[in-house]
Amino acid sequence: MITHPMQSKQRPLIPTRAIESFADAIKTAIEDGHNGIQVQGRARDGKTRATIYLEKHPSWLDEPTHMFRITMLRRKNHSDTSFYKVIQLQVGLVQHHQSSAANRIQQIVDCIIGECIAMGCHRSILFIDEAQQLSDDDFEYLTNLDNAMTEDGYELFCVFIHQTDDAKAEKRRKLSKLVEQLPPHVTGRYFLAEHVFSGLRGISDLQHALDQYDSRLRFEGKSFTEYFAGQAFSKGWRLASHAKDFVTAISNIRKRSQLKGPADLSMKIFAVAVYRLLVRVAPDNPSFSGFDEKLIEQVLLDSGYLALEKARQRQVAA
């Protein structure tokens, strides 16, 4: 029996307004001639999901481009060989543990250029998740890769994705006065373009995201919404019609719990809530015609909304 994608562990990714804005920011930075862009965003807002989506759907770019991702680990050793080893391991390269930094650089560059040649392109985009873990020296190490690529006629564009509510990393960054201490050639390459990645903001963002289940995502000839709530769908009901209910429910929770700060809905909570509503609630009710505001509020709570928001506030206050 074929399992519906919503019932699998790896549920489908959807293009949100935040992802579209993210893609546009990268394209603009490349067109402006920058070597990188600094992206700020909170935990669970969908930054990693966004990079995966952009990798899998390269049509947002105007020309063939190689793309790959790494996650920067917390590490005590900030030597050049340690930095290059992190990249090697995550792109599947194996080298002797005593290899020099120069050898590691060459192997990484050869791998990237090989992928570019196979794709018939001259640019590679490197997404660096958890970029708040980078030290000032790490940016210098990246310039070595950039220089080696340039010498061979290829470009390396870096997307630095920072988790802004990682209190420990942010404190380290402030203490070291990272940006102020970086030399001009590093600042000029990587710190002239910025972007803020957000969760789902307001009715428009939510309506756009919910509509993906009504129209874009399909299984066995039916949209996801139609598959799980066929009768209501045939009578004109759409999941996107509840965008305002989501906004109202979030507002009620935040007021009642005295939550401060941005009211964006994280993609993590959104994905869980939609799963619960479509897969668990709608099919179990033969007379289903839509969700009410109170139900959506309860589903958001059951999906972990309040726990995540309180954790965010604790981190920021730490």
Short mmCIF file of C-alpha atoms in Angstrom, two decimals:
data_model
loop_
_atom_site.label_atom_id
_atom_site.label_comp_id
_atom_site.label_asym_id
_atom_site.label_seq_id
_atom_site.Cartn_x
_atom_site.Cartn_y
_atom_site.Cartn_z
CA MET A 1 0.00 0.00 0.00
CA ILE A 2 1.37 3.42 -1.01
CA THR A 3 1.57 5.83 1.91
CA HIS A 4 0.34 9.38 1.43
CA PRO A 5 3.25 11.87 1.63
CA MET A 6 1.59 13.58 4.61
CA GLN A 7 1.76 10.29 6.50
CA SER A 8 5.46 9.72 5.85
CA LYS A 9 8.27 10.87 8.10
CA GLN A 10 9.66 13.26 5.49
CA ARG A 11 6.66 15.39 4.61
CA PRO A 12 6.71 17.54 1.48
CA LEU A 13 8.31 20.96 1.59
CA ILE A 14 6.22 23.90 0.44
CA PRO A 15 7.32 27.21 -1.06
CA THR A 16 6.46 29.98 1.39
CA ARG A 17 6.72 33.74 0.99
CA ALA A 18 9.74 33.58 3.32
CA ILE A 19 11.49 31.15 0.96
CA GLU A 20 10.68 33.32 -2.05
CA SER A 21 12.08 36.36 -0.26
CA PHE A 22 15.16 34.36 0.77
CA ALA A 23 15.79 33.32 -2.84
CA ASP A 24 15.37 36.89 -4.09
CA ALA A 25 17.86 38.17 -1.49
CA ILE A 26 20.47 35.64 -2.61
CA LYS A 27 19.96 36.48 -6.28
CA THR A 28 20.25 40.20 -5.58
CA ALA A 29 23.48 39.70 -3.61
CA ILE A 30 24.95 37.66 -6.47
CA GLU A 31 23.88 40.26 -9.04
CA ASP A 32 25.48 42.98 -6.89
CA GLY A 33 28.77 41.09 -7.07
CA HIS A 34 28.99 40.03 -3.41
CA ASN A 35 30.63 36.79 -2.31
CA GLY A 36 28.13 36.04 0.43
CA ILE A 37 25.08 37.09 2.40
CA GLN A 38 24.35 37.08 6.13
CA VAL A 39 20.92 35.62 6.95
CA GLN A 40 19.37 36.01 10.40
CA GLY A 41 16.48 33.93 11.67
CA ARG A 42 15.00 32.31 14.76
CA ALA A 43 15.02 28.61 15.58
CA ARG A 44 12.40 26.45 13.83
CA ASP A 45 11.27 29.19 11.44
CA GLY A 46 12.24 26.98 8.50
CA LYS A 47 15.71 28.18 7.52
CA THR A 48 17.07 24.68 6.94
CA ARG A 49 13.89 23.60 5.17
CA ALA A 50 14.28 26.65 2.95
CA THR A 51 17.80 25.71 1.88
CA ILE A 52 16.70 22.15 1.15
CA TYR A 53 13.79 23.47 -0.91
CA LEU A 54 16.02 25.83 -2.90
CA GLU A 55 18.49 23.01 -3.55
CA LYS A 56 15.76 20.69 -4.80
CA HIS A 57 14.07 23.36 -6.92
CA PRO A 58 16.90 25.25 -8.67
CA SER A 59 14.56 26.97 -11.14
CA TRP A 60 14.70 30.11 -8.94
CA LEU A 61 18.18 30.72 -10.36
CA ASP A 62 18.67 32.23 -13.81
CA GLU A 63 21.46 29.84 -14.77
CA PRO A 64 22.78 26.39 -13.80
CA THR A 65 24.42 26.60 -10.36
CA HIS A 66 25.92 23.99 -8.08
CA MET A 67 24.56 24.08 -4.52
CA PHE A 68 25.52 22.28 -1.34
CA ARG A 69 24.92 22.60 2.40
CA ILE A 70 26.94 22.14 5.56
CA THR A 71 26.08 22.62 9.22
CA MET A 72 28.75 24.37 11.26
CA LEU A 73 29.36 22.40 14.43
CA ARG A 74 30.25 23.76 17.83
CA ARG A 75 33.89 22.96 18.26
CA LYS A 76 36.67 23.87 20.66
CA ASN A 77 39.39 23.55 18.04
CA HIS A 78 39.17 26.48 15.62
CA SER A 79 42.25 25.63 13.57
CA ASP A 80 42.20 25.73 9.78
CA THR A 81 42.49 21.94 9.49
CA SER A 82 39.55 21.52 11.88
CA PHE A 83 37.43 23.89 9.80
CA TYR A 84 38.22 22.18 6.49
CA LYS A 85 37.66 18.78 8.07
CA VAL A 86 34.08 19.79 8.96
CA ILE A 87 33.42 20.59 5.30
CA GLN A 88 35.14 17.44 4.04
CA LEU A 89 33.13 15.16 6.29
CA GLN A 90 29.80 16.73 5.36
CA VAL A 91 30.37 16.56 1.61
CA GLY A 92 31.58 12.97 1.83
CA LEU A 93 35.31 13.50 1.33
CA VAL A 94 37.75 11.29 3.16
CA GLN A 95 41.34 12.23 3.85
CA HIS A 96 44.07 11.22 6.24
CA HIS A 97 43.65 12.85 9.65
CA GLN A 98 47.14 14.33 9.42
CA SER A 99 46.59 15.99 6.04
CA SER A 100 47.69 19.60 5.85
CA ALA A 101 45.28 22.49 5.47
CA ALA A 102 46.59 23.08 1.94
CA ASN A 103 45.77 19.49 0.93
CA ARG A 104 42.31 19.76 2.44
CA ILE A 105 41.64 23.02 0.58
CA GLN A 106 42.67 21.46 -2.70
CA GLN A 107 40.47 18.42 -2.19
CA ILE A 108 37.43 20.53 -1.33
CA VAL A 109 38.00 22.87 -4.28
CA ASP A 110 38.55 19.97 -6.69
CA CYS A 111 35.29 18.41 -5.50
CA ILE A 112 33.29 21.62 -5.98
CA ILE A 113 34.81 22.38 -9.37
CA GLY A 114 34.17 18.79 -10.46
CA GLU A 115 30.48 19.23 -9.63
CA CYS A 116 30.42 22.54 -11.50
CA ILE A 117 31.99 20.97 -14.59
CA ALA A 118 29.43 18.17 -14.50
CA MET A 119 26.63 20.76 -14.39
CA GLY A 120 28.20 23.06 -16.94
CA CYS A 121 28.33 26.01 -14.54
CA HIS A 122 30.89 28.33 -12.99
CA ARG A 123 29.27 29.15 -9.66
CA SER A 124 28.68 27.15 -6.49
CA ILE A 125 26.45 28.28 -3.64
CA LEU A 126 27.43 27.05 -0.18
CA PHE A 127 24.70 27.22 2.48
CA ILE A 128 26.27 27.31 5.96
CA ASP A 129 23.69 26.42 8.59
CA GLU A 130 24.39 27.40 12.22
CA ALA A 131 26.74 30.12 10.98
CA GLN A 132 26.64 31.74 14.42
CA GLN A 133 29.19 29.05 15.37
CA LEU A 134 31.82 30.52 13.02
CA SER A 135 34.79 32.29 14.54
CA ASP A 136 36.57 35.26 12.98
CA ASP A 137 39.35 32.88 11.85
CA ASP A 138 36.80 30.65 10.10
CA PHE A 139 35.89 33.50 7.76
CA GLU A 140 39.56 33.80 6.88
CA TYR A 141 39.67 30.08 6.13
CA LEU A 142 36.70 30.51 3.80
CA THR A 143 38.56 33.17 1.84
CA ASN A 144 41.23 30.57 1.11
CA LEU A 145 38.60 28.38 -0.56
CA ASP A 146 37.23 31.40 -2.37
CA ASN A 147 40.67 32.40 -3.64
CA ALA A 148 41.44 28.88 -4.86
CA MET A 149 38.11 28.74 -6.71
CA THR A 150 38.70 32.15 -8.29
CA GLU A 151 42.16 31.15 -9.52
CA ASP A 152 40.56 28.31 -11.49
CA GLY A 153 37.85 30.56 -12.94
CA TYR A 154 34.98 29.57 -10.64
CA GLU A 155 32.88 31.42 -8.05
CA LEU A 156 31.97 30.42 -4.50
CA PHE A 157 29.00 32.25 -2.99
CA CYS A 158 28.37 31.66 0.73
CA VAL A 159 25.01 31.93 2.47
CA PHE A 160 25.61 32.32 6.21
CA ILE A 161 22.50 31.24 8.10
CA HIS A 162 22.50 32.42 11.72
CA GLN A 163 20.16 31.30 14.48
CA THR A 164 19.53 34.56 16.30
CA ASP A 165 18.06 33.01 19.44
CA ASP A 166 21.08 30.83 20.13
CA ALA A 167 21.99 32.79 23.23
CA LYS A 168 25.37 31.17 23.87
CA ALA A 169 26.65 31.71 20.35
CA GLU A 170 25.33 35.26 20.21
CA LYS A 171 27.08 36.09 23.49
CA ARG A 172 30.34 34.73 22.10
CA ARG A 173 29.88 36.83 19.00
CA LYS A 174 29.21 40.01 20.97
CA LEU A 175 32.14 39.38 23.29
CA SER A 176 34.56 38.92 20.42
CA LYS A 177 33.09 41.92 18.55
CA LEU A 178 33.30 39.74 15.49
CA VAL A 179 32.27 42.12 12.76
CA GLU A 180 34.29 45.05 14.13
CA GLN A 181 37.45 42.95 14.27
CA LEU A 182 37.26 41.36 10.84
CA PRO A 183 39.70 42.69 8.24
CA PRO A 184 38.28 44.69 5.33
CA HIS A 185 38.76 41.91 2.78
CA VAL A 186 36.54 39.57 4.84
CA THR A 187 33.90 42.22 5.55
CA GLY A 188 33.91 43.20 1.88
CA ARG A 189 33.33 39.64 0.75
CA TYR A 190 30.79 38.36 3.24
CA PHE A 191 29.17 41.16 5.25
CA LEU A 192 27.78 43.64 2.72
CA ALA A 193 24.51 41.81 2.05
CA GLU A 194 21.96 40.91 4.74
CA HIS A 195 18.57 39.28 4.98
CA VAL A 196 16.12 38.45 7.77
CA PHE A 197 14.35 35.10 7.47
CA SER A 198 11.00 35.01 9.23
CA GLY A 199 8.25 32.55 9.98
CA LEU A 200 4.73 32.96 8.60
CA ARG A 201 3.62 36.55 9.15
CA GLY A 202 0.00 37.56 8.99
CA ILE A 203 -2.96 36.44 6.93
CA SER A 204 -1.28 36.78 3.54
CA ASP A 205 1.67 34.51 4.41
CA LEU A 206 -0.58 31.92 6.01
CA GLN A 207 -3.07 31.95 3.17
CA HIS A 208 -0.26 31.45 0.65
CA ALA A 209 1.18 28.54 2.67
CA LEU A 210 -2.17 26.86 3.30
CA ASP A 211 -3.09 27.16 -0.37
CA GLN A 212 -0.19 24.89 -1.27
CA TYR A 213 -2.19 22.01 0.24
CA ASP A 214 -5.32 23.12 -1.63
CA SER A 215 -3.74 23.39 -5.06
CA ARG A 216 -0.01 22.71 -5.45
CA LEU A 217 0.64 19.48 -3.52
CA ARG A 218 -1.06 16.49 -5.14
CA PHE A 219 -1.32 12.75 -4.59
CA GLU A 220 -3.14 10.24 -6.82
CA GLY A 221 -4.66 13.05 -8.86
CA LYS A 222 -6.02 14.97 -5.88
CA SER A 223 -4.78 17.94 -3.91
CA PHE A 224 -3.79 17.08 -0.35
CA THR A 225 -6.84 18.93 0.97
CA GLU A 226 -9.17 17.10 -1.39
CA TYR A 227 -7.61 13.76 -0.51
CA PHE A 228 -8.32 14.06 3.21
CA ALA A 229 -11.54 16.10 3.10
CA GLY A 230 -13.05 15.22 -0.26
CA GLN A 231 -16.68 15.95 0.50
CA ALA A 232 -16.02 19.37 2.02
CA PHE A 233 -13.59 20.16 -0.79
CA SER A 234 -16.19 19.33 -3.44
CA LYS A 235 -18.54 21.82 -1.75
CA GLY A 236 -16.00 24.63 -2.00
CA TRP A 237 -14.19 24.46 1.35
CA ARG A 238 -10.47 25.20 1.26
CA LEU A 239 -7.81 25.00 3.95
CA ALA A 240 -6.58 28.47 2.99
CA SER A 241 -9.91 29.91 4.12
CA HIS A 242 -8.68 29.47 7.72
CA ALA A 243 -5.70 31.84 7.43
CA LYS A 244 -7.47 34.50 9.50
CA ASP A 245 -8.44 31.89 12.10
CA PHE A 246 -4.77 30.98 12.51
CA VAL A 247 -3.83 34.62 13.06
CA THR A 248 -6.63 35.10 15.60
CA ALA A 249 -5.73 31.90 17.44
CA ILE A 250 -2.07 32.93 17.67
CA SER A 251 -3.06 36.37 18.94
CA ASN A 252 -5.30 34.82 21.62
CA ILE A 253 -2.54 32.48 22.82
CA ARG A 254 0.04 35.24 22.96
CA LYS A 255 -2.22 37.64 24.87
CA ARG A 256 -3.28 34.99 27.34
CA SER A 257 0.32 33.89 27.93
CA GLN A 258 1.73 37.44 27.85
CA LEU A 259 4.22 36.57 25.12
CA LYS A 260 6.34 39.38 23.71
CA GLY A 261 8.24 39.81 20.47
CA PRO A 262 7.45 38.74 16.89
CA ALA A 263 4.25 36.78 16.38
CA ASP A 264 5.53 34.82 13.36
CA LEU A 265 4.30 31.25 13.20
CA SER A 266 7.29 28.93 12.95
CA MET A 267 7.30 26.46 10.06
CA LYS A 268 7.84 23.63 12.52
CA ILE A 269 4.59 24.36 14.37
CA PHE A 270 2.75 25.16 11.14
CA ALA A 271 3.69 21.81 9.59
CA VAL A 272 2.60 19.85 12.67
CA ALA A 273 -0.67 21.78 12.97
CA VAL A 274 -1.57 21.25 9.31
CA TYR A 275 -0.80 17.55 9.65
CA ARG A 276 -3.05 17.22 12.69
CA LEU A 277 -5.89 19.16 11.08
CA LEU A 278 -5.81 17.48 7.67
CA VAL A 279 -4.75 13.94 8.52
CA ARG A 280 -6.24 13.43 11.99
CA VAL A 281 -9.24 15.72 12.38
CA ALA A 282 -10.84 16.14 8.94
CA PRO A 283 -11.08 12.43 7.90
CA ASP A 284 -12.57 11.37 11.25
CA ASN A 285 -15.64 13.58 10.87
CA PRO A 286 -18.13 12.49 8.14
CA SER A 287 -19.98 15.81 8.42
CA PHE A 288 -16.77 17.86 8.28
CA SER A 289 -17.17 21.30 6.68
CA GLY A 290 -14.22 23.20 8.14
CA PHE A 291 -12.37 24.01 11.36
CA ASP A 292 -13.45 26.51 13.95
CA GLU A 293 -11.13 29.03 15.57
CA LYS A 294 -11.10 27.29 18.96
CA LEU A 295 -10.06 23.99 17.40
CA ILE A 296 -7.20 25.65 15.52
CA GLU A 297 -6.07 27.29 18.75
CA GLN A 298 -6.08 23.94 20.55
CA VAL A 299 -4.24 22.24 17.70
CA LEU A 300 -1.55 24.93 17.78
CA LEU A 301 -1.11 24.36 21.51
CA ASP A 302 -1.01 20.59 21.05
CA SER A 303 1.58 21.08 18.29
CA GLY A 304 3.95 22.77 20.73
CA TYR A 305 3.39 26.44 19.90
CA LEU A 306 3.48 27.72 23.48
CA ALA A 307 6.44 25.56 24.52
CA LEU A 308 8.54 26.79 21.58
CA GLU A 309 7.64 30.45 22.11
CA LYS A 310 8.49 30.30 25.82
CA ALA A 311 11.81 28.62 25.01
CA ARG A 312 12.59 31.39 22.52
CA GLN A 313 11.92 34.06 25.10
CA ARG A 314 14.12 32.32 27.66
CA GLN A 315 17.00 32.16 25.17
CA VAL A 316 16.73 35.83 24.24
CA ALA A 317 16.60 36.82 27.91
CA ALA A 318 19.58 34.58 28.81
#
